[in-house]
Tab-separated table of C-alpha atoms and ligand atoms in Angstrom:
chain	number	residue	atom	x	y	z
Y	1	UNK	CA	64.266	108.432	36.645
Y	2	UNK	CA	62.075	107.539	39.720
Y	3	UNK	CA	61.117	104.022	40.973
Y	4	UNK	CA	57.647	105.507	41.933
Y	5	UNK	CA	55.211	106.886	39.988
Y	6	UNK	CA	54.473	109.707	39.297
Y	7	UNK	CA	50.904	110.910	38.430
Y	8	UNK	CA	51.387	111.238	35.356
Y	9	UNK	CA	52.493	107.661	34.993
Y	10	UNK	CA	49.157	106.719	36.474
Y	11	UNK	CA	46.694	106.279	34.007
Y	12	UNK	CA	42.763	107.543	34.799
Y	13	UNK	CA	41.298	104.810	34.449
Y	14	UNK	CA	42.766	102.693	36.733
Y	15	UNK	CA	40.585	101.209	38.998
Y	16	UNK	CA	38.369	100.441	35.952
Y	17	UNK	CA	41.515	98.561	34.560
Y	18	UNK	CA	42.832	96.417	37.799
Y	19	UNK	CA	39.030	95.272	38.268
Y	20	UNK	CA	39.077	94.194	33.719
Y	21	UNK	CA	41.997	92.673	34.967
Y	22	UNK	CA	41.024	90.511	38.295
Y	23	UNK	CA	38.327	89.362	35.920
Y	24	UNK	CA	40.079	89.053	32.868
Y	25	UNK	CA	42.215	86.643	35.388
Y	26	UNK	CA	39.170	84.441	36.884
Y	27	UNK	CA	38.313	83.971	33.458
Y	28	UNK	CA	41.513	82.352	32.196
Y	29	UNK	CA	41.989	80.759	35.705
Y	30	UNK	CA	38.652	78.944	34.876
Y	31	UNK	CA	38.971	77.757	31.848
Y	32	UNK	CA	37.384	80.815	29.894
Y	33	UNK	CA	39.892	82.189	27.602
Y	34	UNK	CA	37.685	83.526	25.169
Y	35	UNK	CA	36.071	85.667	27.417
Y	36	UNK	CA	39.311	86.114	29.146
Y	37	UNK	CA	40.896	87.226	25.598
Y	38	UNK	CA	38.205	90.071	25.547
Y	39	UNK	CA	38.538	91.714	28.553
Y	40	UNK	CA	42.250	91.800	28.089
Y	41	UNK	CA	42.029	93.597	24.621
Y	42	UNK	CA	39.377	96.335	26.811
Y	43	UNK	CA	42.025	96.182	28.675
Y	44	UNK	CA	44.993	97.860	27.076
Y	45	UNK	CA	42.325	99.853	24.499
Y	46	UNK	CA	42.165	101.418	28.270
Y	47	UNK	CA	45.806	101.915	29.067
Y	48	UNK	CA	46.309	103.807	25.957
Y	49	UNK	CA	43.153	106.007	26.575
Y	50	UNK	CA	44.912	108.848	28.470
Y	51	UNK	CA	41.953	110.653	29.833
Y	52	UNK	CA	39.571	109.473	31.756
Y	53	UNK	CA	36.144	107.867	30.504
Y	54	UNK	CA	33.187	108.854	31.895
Y	55	UNK	CA	29.995	108.050	29.924
Y	56	UNK	CA	28.799	104.751	28.578
Y	57	UNK	CA	28.716	106.713	24.804
Y	58	UNK	CA	32.562	107.643	25.199
Y	59	UNK	CA	33.202	103.918	26.060
Y	60	UNK	CA	31.272	102.697	23.190
Y	61	UNK	CA	33.774	104.769	20.811
Y	62	UNK	CA	36.928	103.173	21.942
Y	63	UNK	CA	38.030	100.310	20.134
Y	64	UNK	CA	37.314	96.525	20.419
Y	65	UNK	CA	35.277	97.425	23.795
Y	66	UNK	CA	31.424	95.856	22.621
Y	67	UNK	CA	27.901	97.163	24.486
Y	68	UNK	CA	28.690	94.656	27.564
Y	69	UNK	CA	31.916	95.032	28.579
Y	70	UNK	CA	31.148	98.887	27.965
Y	71	UNK	CA	27.873	98.516	30.426
Y	72	UNK	CA	30.322	96.378	33.018
Y	73	UNK	CA	33.310	99.325	32.941
Y	74	UNK	CA	29.852	101.873	33.693
Y	75	UNK	CA	29.327	100.047	37.089
Y	76	UNK	CA	32.684	99.485	38.228
Y	77	UNK	CA	32.532	104.055	37.729
Y	78	UNK	CA	29.976	104.494	39.256
Y	79	UNK	CA	29.564	102.132	42.089
Y	80	UNK	CA	33.475	101.239	42.865
Y	81	UNK	CA	33.006	97.097	42.298
Y	82	UNK	CA	31.761	94.960	39.899
Y	83	UNK	CA	28.915	92.156	40.853
Y	84	UNK	CA	29.734	89.786	37.909
Y	85	UNK	CA	33.023	89.376	39.635
Y	86	UNK	CA	32.261	89.507	43.013
Y	87	UNK	CA	29.913	86.424	41.824
Y	88	UNK	CA	32.473	84.892	40.101
Y	89	UNK	CA	35.140	85.445	42.711
Y	90	UNK	CA	33.109	83.964	45.279
Y	91	UNK	CA	31.605	80.681	43.318
Y	92	UNK	CA	35.261	80.453	42.514
Y	93	UNK	CA	36.597	81.053	45.403
Y	94	UNK	CA	34.155	78.300	47.062
Y	95	UNK	CA	35.634	75.646	44.281
Y	96	UNK	CA	39.236	76.277	44.714
Y	97	UNK	CA	39.094	75.961	48.641
Y	98	UNK	CA	36.887	72.884	47.927
Y	99	UNK	CA	39.390	71.907	45.723
Y	100	UNK	CA	42.048	72.745	48.425
Y	101	UNK	CA	40.800	71.388	51.543
Y	102	UNK	CA	40.309	67.615	49.618
Y	103	UNK	CA	44.456	67.492	49.985
Y	104	UNK	CA	44.961	65.223	53.088
Y	105	UNK	CA	45.580	66.303	55.728
Y	106	UNK	CA	44.749	70.224	53.934
Y	107	UNK	CA	41.650	72.133	56.256
Y	108	UNK	CA	39.810	74.934	55.546
Y	109	UNK	CA	42.507	77.180	57.164
Y	110	UNK	CA	44.906	76.280	55.260
Y	111	UNK	CA	42.981	76.195	51.950
Y	112	UNK	CA	41.952	79.552	52.482
Y	113	UNK	CA	45.354	80.956	53.382
Y	114	UNK	CA	46.148	79.618	49.936
Y	115	UNK	CA	42.854	80.791	48.435
Y	116	UNK	CA	43.661	84.439	49.421
Y	117	UNK	CA	46.935	84.000	47.975
Y	118	UNK	CA	45.834	83.826	44.749
Y	119	UNK	CA	46.838	79.943	44.367
Y	120	UNK	CA	43.873	78.229	42.140
Y	121	UNK	CA	45.228	75.330	41.189
Y	122	UNK	CA	47.507	72.501	42.632
Y	123	UNK	CA	49.776	73.119	39.928
Y	124	UNK	CA	49.993	77.030	41.458
Y	125	UNK	CA	50.414	75.142	44.393
Y	126	UNK	CA	53.025	72.633	43.257
Y	127	UNK	CA	54.970	74.800	41.420
Y	128	UNK	CA	54.708	78.257	43.853
Y	129	UNK	CA	53.910	78.212	46.989
Y	130	UNK	CA	56.126	76.637	49.860
Y	131	UNK	CA	54.807	73.795	51.249
Y	132	UNK	CA	55.633	71.513	54.293
Y	133	UNK	CA	56.598	68.071	53.687
Y	134	UNK	CA	53.228	66.512	54.368
Y	135	UNK	CA	51.575	69.133	52.412
Y	136	UNK	CA	53.960	67.652	49.335
Y	137	UNK	CA	52.998	63.966	49.757
Y	138	UNK	CA	48.963	65.155	50.335
Y	139	UNK	CA	49.377	66.363	46.985
Y	140	UNK	CA	51.378	63.808	45.441
Y	141	UNK	CA	48.815	61.384	46.119
Y	142	UNK	CA	46.059	64.037	45.682
Y	143	UNK	CA	44.104	61.424	43.045
Y	144	UNK	CA	44.885	58.299	45.377
Y	145	UNK	CA	43.982	59.133	48.637
Y	146	UNK	CA	40.483	60.315	47.182
Y	147	UNK	CA	39.898	56.537	46.784
Y	148	UNK	CA	38.324	54.375	49.813
Y	149	UNK	CA	40.077	51.290	50.490
Y	150	UNK	CA	37.928	48.126	50.174
Y	151	UNK	CA	37.537	46.082	53.792
Y	152	UNK	CA	39.604	43.066	51.886
Y	153	UNK	CA	42.445	45.477	50.533
Y	154	UNK	CA	42.710	46.252	54.200
Y	155	UNK	CA	43.100	43.132	55.526
Y	156	UNK	CA	45.738	42.098	52.788
Y	157	UNK	CA	47.772	45.449	54.252
Y	158	UNK	CA	46.833	43.796	58.249
Y	159	UNK	CA	48.211	40.949	56.980
Y	160	UNK	CA	51.740	42.045	55.459
Y	161	UNK	CA	51.957	44.545	58.268
Y	162	UNK	CA	51.215	41.313	60.897
Y	163	UNK	CA	54.590	39.216	59.330
Y	164	UNK	CA	56.910	41.668	59.022
Y	165	UNK	CA	56.307	42.040	62.923
Y	166	UNK	CA	56.138	38.798	63.778
Y	167	UNK	CA	59.132	38.052	62.668
Y	168	UNK	CA	60.610	40.958	64.658
Y	169	UNK	CA	58.536	39.568	67.791
Y	170	UNK	CA	56.726	37.079	68.074
Y	171	UNK	CA	53.679	37.288	70.390
Y	172	UNK	CA	52.929	40.504	69.633
Y	173	UNK	CA	48.508	41.523	69.272
Y	174	UNK	CA	47.792	43.419	65.990
Y	175	UNK	CA	44.704	44.829	65.953
Y	176	UNK	CA	42.598	47.264	62.887
Y	177	UNK	CA	41.129	49.841	64.136
Y	178	UNK	CA	39.276	52.713	62.933
Y	179	UNK	CA	36.291	52.737	60.406
Y	180	UNK	CA	37.699	48.782	59.505
Y	181	UNK	CA	37.068	47.424	63.266
Y	182	UNK	CA	33.622	49.477	62.676
Y	183	UNK	CA	32.956	47.089	60.237
Y	184	UNK	CA	32.570	49.604	57.127
Y	185	UNK	CA	32.908	48.482	53.620
Y	186	UNK	CA	35.447	50.651	52.554
Y	187	UNK	CA	37.993	52.714	54.191
Y	188	UNK	CA	39.412	55.947	54.359
Y	189	UNK	CA	43.318	54.523	55.470
Y	190	UNK	CA	44.049	51.347	57.698
Y	191	UNK	CA	44.518	52.333	61.518
Y	192	UNK	CA	46.748	49.766	63.189
Y	193	UNK	CA	47.122	49.118	66.385
Y	194	UNK	CA	50.035	47.015	68.348
Y	195	UNK	CA	50.317	45.892	71.499
Y	196	UNK	CA	51.934	42.509	73.614
Y	197	UNK	CA	50.572	41.209	76.446
Y	198	UNK	CA	53.797	41.108	78.151
Y	199	UNK	CA	53.267	44.521	79.374
Y	200	UNK	CA	57.458	45.329	77.874
Y	201	UNK	CA	57.815	43.552	74.453
Y	202	UNK	CA	56.358	46.344	72.293
Y	203	UNK	CA	58.832	48.237	73.113
Y	204	UNK	CA	61.642	49.069	70.828
Y	205	UNK	CA	58.845	47.469	68.073
Y	206	UNK	CA	58.120	50.394	65.526
Y	207	UNK	CA	61.243	51.206	64.504
Y	208	UNK	CA	62.521	48.535	63.036
Y	209	UNK	CA	59.361	47.333	61.939
Y	210	UNK	CA	59.082	50.289	59.363
Y	211	UNK	CA	62.271	49.465	58.529
Y	212	UNK	CA	61.518	46.200	57.569
Y	213	UNK	CA	58.489	47.282	56.023
Y	214	UNK	CA	60.639	50.076	53.743
Y	215	UNK	CA	62.684	48.008	52.772
Y	216	UNK	CA	59.996	45.464	51.376
Y	217	UNK	CA	58.842	48.761	49.186
Y	218	UNK	CA	55.783	48.596	51.439
Y	219	UNK	CA	56.064	51.813	52.993
Y	220	UNK	CA	56.792	54.459	50.348
Y	221	UNK	CA	56.405	57.623	51.942
Y	222	UNK	CA	56.519	59.059	55.276
Y	223	UNK	CA	54.264	61.568	56.996
Y	224	UNK	CA	54.169	61.221	60.490
Y	225	UNK	CA	56.950	59.149	62.485
Y	226	UNK	CA	57.728	59.773	65.907
Y	227	UNK	CA	58.685	58.581	69.200
Y	228	UNK	CA	57.432	60.162	72.483
Y	229	UNK	CA	60.706	62.297	73.071
Y	230	UNK	CA	60.708	64.985	69.828
Y	231	UNK	CA	56.698	64.892	69.768
Y	232	UNK	CA	53.575	66.295	72.002
Y	233	UNK	CA	53.836	64.691	75.235
Y	234	UNK	CA	51.803	61.823	75.452
Y	235	UNK	CA	51.536	60.959	71.824
Y	236	UNK	CA	51.247	57.431	71.106
Y	237	UNK	CA	54.398	55.729	69.688
Y	238	UNK	CA	53.338	56.250	65.746
Y	239	UNK	CA	54.647	56.096	62.544
Y	240	UNK	CA	51.781	57.460	59.449
Y	241	UNK	CA	52.478	56.899	56.288
Y	242	UNK	CA	52.005	55.789	52.972
Y	243	UNK	CA	52.277	51.838	51.585
Y	244	UNK	CA	51.278	50.015	49.002
Y	245	UNK	CA	50.738	45.977	48.059
Y	246	UNK	CA	53.092	44.622	45.705
Y	247	UNK	CA	51.916	43.929	42.256
Y	248	UNK	CA	50.987	46.629	39.295
Y	249	UNK	CA	47.024	46.683	39.999
Y	250	UNK	CA	47.446	48.852	43.806
Y	251	UNK	CA	47.118	51.817	44.968
Y	252	UNK	CA	49.207	53.684	47.159
Y	253	UNK	CA	47.763	53.986	50.798
Y	254	UNK	CA	47.506	56.043	53.986
Y	255	UNK	CA	48.422	53.693	56.201
Y	256	UNK	CA	48.733	54.811	60.413
Y	257	UNK	CA	50.072	52.019	63.390
Y	258	UNK	CA	50.373	52.548	66.667
Y	259	UNK	CA	52.815	51.113	69.360
Y	260	UNK	CA	50.896	51.230	72.676
Y	261	UNK	CA	51.686	49.341	76.276
Y	262	UNK	CA	49.790	46.537	77.429
Y	263	UNK	CA	48.242	48.833	80.077
Y	264	UNK	CA	47.472	51.066	77.775
Y	265	UNK	CA	46.168	49.570	74.910
Y	266	UNK	CA	42.008	49.370	75.941
Y	267	UNK	CA	41.175	53.081	76.003
Y	268	UNK	CA	44.022	53.010	72.728
Y	269	UNK	CA	41.805	50.658	70.693
Y	270	UNK	CA	38.956	52.669	72.047
Y	271	UNK	CA	40.207	55.752	70.857
Y	272	UNK	CA	41.387	54.402	67.651
Y	273	UNK	CA	38.498	52.270	66.520
Y	274	UNK	CA	36.450	56.038	67.052
Y	275	UNK	CA	34.528	57.611	65.078
Y	276	UNK	CA	35.294	60.672	66.104
Y	277	UNK	CA	32.377	61.598	67.334
Y	278	UNK	CA	31.798	58.814	69.419
Y	279	UNK	CA	35.280	59.943	70.753
Y	280	UNK	CA	33.934	62.796	71.969
Y	281	UNK	CA	31.009	61.872	73.097
Y	282	UNK	CA	32.726	59.171	75.558
Y	283	UNK	CA	34.711	62.305	76.608
Y	284	UNK	CA	32.464	64.706	77.159
Y	285	UNK	CA	30.596	61.917	78.952
Y	286	UNK	CA	33.950	60.901	81.668
Y	287	UNK	CA	34.440	65.120	81.862
Y	288	UNK	CA	30.603	64.765	82.971
Y	289	UNK	CA	31.002	62.042	85.759
Y	290	UNK	CA	34.121	63.669	87.663
Y	291	UNK	CA	36.679	60.934	85.324
Y	292	UNK	CA	39.159	62.212	82.486
Y	293	UNK	CA	39.039	59.098	79.812
Y	294	UNK	CA	42.188	59.941	76.482
Y	295	UNK	CA	43.782	57.754	74.244
Y	296	UNK	CA	45.932	56.522	77.167
Y	297	UNK	CA	43.846	56.321	80.109
Y	298	UNK	CA	41.412	56.483	82.644
Y	299	UNK	CA	40.774	58.950	85.938
Y	300	UNK	CA	38.584	58.398	87.834
Y	301	UNK	CA	37.489	61.518	91.265
Y	302	UNK	CA	38.502	63.921	89.066
Y	303	UNK	CA	37.898	67.598	90.548
Y	304	UNK	CA	37.450	70.141	87.747
Y	305	UNK	CA	36.981	73.759	88.331
Y	306	UNK	CA	36.058	75.115	84.943
Y	307	UNK	CA	38.277	73.841	82.037
Y	308	UNK	CA	41.058	73.248	85.202
Y	309	UNK	CA	41.213	70.164	87.106
Y	310	UNK	CA	42.084	70.895	90.789
Y	311	UNK	CA	42.792	67.184	91.508
Y	312	UNK	CA	43.713	64.554	88.912
Y	313	UNK	CA	42.287	62.048	90.233
Y	314	UNK	CA	42.868	58.258	90.988
Y	315	UNK	CA	43.935	56.035	87.678
Y	316	UNK	CA	42.240	52.554	87.248
Y	317	UNK	CA	43.220	49.613	85.952
Y	318	UNK	CA	41.105	49.304	82.265
Y	319	UNK	CA	41.433	45.631	80.882
Y	320	UNK	CA	38.830	45.827	78.020
Y	321	UNK	CA	36.672	48.105	76.473
Y	322	UNK	CA	33.629	46.347	78.166
Y	323	UNK	CA	35.398	47.969	81.928
Y	324	UNK	CA	35.450	51.218	80.337
Y	325	UNK	CA	32.089	51.756	79.539
Y	326	UNK	CA	31.352	50.053	83.157
Y	327	UNK	CA	33.265	52.890	84.669
Y	328	UNK	CA	31.124	54.956	82.713
Y	329	UNK	CA	27.931	53.374	83.111
Y	330	UNK	CA	26.972	52.738	79.296
Y	331	UNK	CA	26.033	49.342	78.272
Y	332	UNK	CA	29.035	47.646	76.194
Y	333	UNK	CA	28.797	49.024	72.085
Y	334	UNK	CA	30.562	46.741	69.673
Y	335	UNK	CA	32.471	48.287	66.735
Y	336	UNK	CA	29.920	48.850	64.617
Y	337	UNK	CA	27.831	50.294	66.965
Y	338	UNK	CA	30.447	53.753	67.309
Y	339	UNK	CA	29.591	55.815	64.444
Y	340	UNK	CA	28.607	58.585	66.898
E	1	DCP	N1	40.452	60.011	66.039
E	1	DCP	C1	39.834	60.874	66.774
E	1	DCP	N2	40.534	62.022	66.534
E	1	DCP	C2	41.133	62.757	65.676
E	1	DCP	C3	42.106	61.999	64.744
E	1	DCP	C4	41.070	60.307	64.984
E	1	DCP	O1	39.439	60.813	67.825
E	1	DCP	N3	41.627	63.909	65.441
E	1	DCP	C5	40.308	58.545	65.834
E	1	DCP	C6	39.340	57.952	65.984
E	1	DCP	C7	38.959	57.385	64.385
E	1	DCP	C8	40.505	56.791	64.965
E	1	DCP	O2	41.441	57.854	65.288
E	1	DCP	O3	37.529	56.940	64.062
E	1	DCP	C9	40.882	56.722	63.119
E	1	DCP	O4	40.855	58.022	62.606
E	1	DCP	P1	40.442	58.008	60.915
E	1	DCP	O5	40.995	59.561	60.950
E	1	DCP	O6	41.441	57.243	60.503
E	1	DCP	O7	39.409	57.816	60.571
E	1	DCP	P2	38.405	56.388	60.400
E	1	DCP	O8	38.871	55.288	60.252
E	1	DCP	O9	36.864	56.654	61.959
E	1	DCP	O10	37.609	56.692	59.192
E	1	DCP	P3	38.555	56.666	57.727
E	1	DCP	O11	37.990	55.859	57.125
E	1	DCP	O12	38.365	57.693	57.418
E	1	DCP	O13	39.858	55.941	57.965
E	2	MG	MG1	41.089	54.908	59.460
E	3	MN	MN1	43.972	57.030	60.343
């Protein structure tokens, strides 16, 4: 016998069966077992029926198909689709995309890919999807990462990092940036910037620091751990991961650490403090004034043709955040006024 279905193997009501099956699956996955069961009964009846059903009366005479389901079947036969299914698919997809989109690091494009493959639950992802390391960590701490961190816990996290860093290298400048520096009462994560005023002592610090914080079980999972050589060109030395304060009452928290040379620290501070929208408008303003602003540096006298830089301009010293505002001819804005 052939592996390919021959004509007689194809049920004459296959199109209807397929739609009903989709609906049954959706009901099952959305925990409506009762409706799923009703649809499954109708499906098995149709599978046993070897002639095409055409009219409402004919369908009603089949065992296990009530009036509501018969109406749905007529609709499928007449239009090739089922409004209820379409509505449900749309709604359910949105709900699932929403669920997946709340996993740390997952954007709408990845969420949609998973929905399109047919994944519906976090367990589907855990058991069926091929996940990257970061996606696994995001799933592992799904609910924890949705919790905001109270401000004073961020202070405690900073304290742990500071103590560890100072035993490795004295005299470091350690500043917690992000929403914390903008004065928020709660934060999504803890963003720590480290530099050294002597311009060299920040070097070879990140690895021993991370090792030390792992040895004390403060860092418990890694997300991004790179140096400049393996990362995209121009990225900071950085560690993104998961930490937890000692004691049973503390949740795993997201932590980002960047280590920067002192000459870049003001640009890094400005960038790492955000907000993201504020950063975007600052960079845009720089662009409009023949400058170039990044997380590393500020250039003036930049000449652009469209998006291309014809002349990269000249690097200017930026000893403080204030100096960057001055170049841009902006009044200084303290971190608490940088939400937009
Ligand atoms: N940042 C940026 N562009 C990105 C990511 C980050 O400009 N794509 C900058 C601006 C952010 C800062 O880095 O304010 C820190 O990033 P976070 O994601 O930690 O954002 P926040 O600290 O501002 O908010 P949250 O409380 O959610 O952590
Ligand atoms: Mg943050
Ligand atoms: Mn962060």
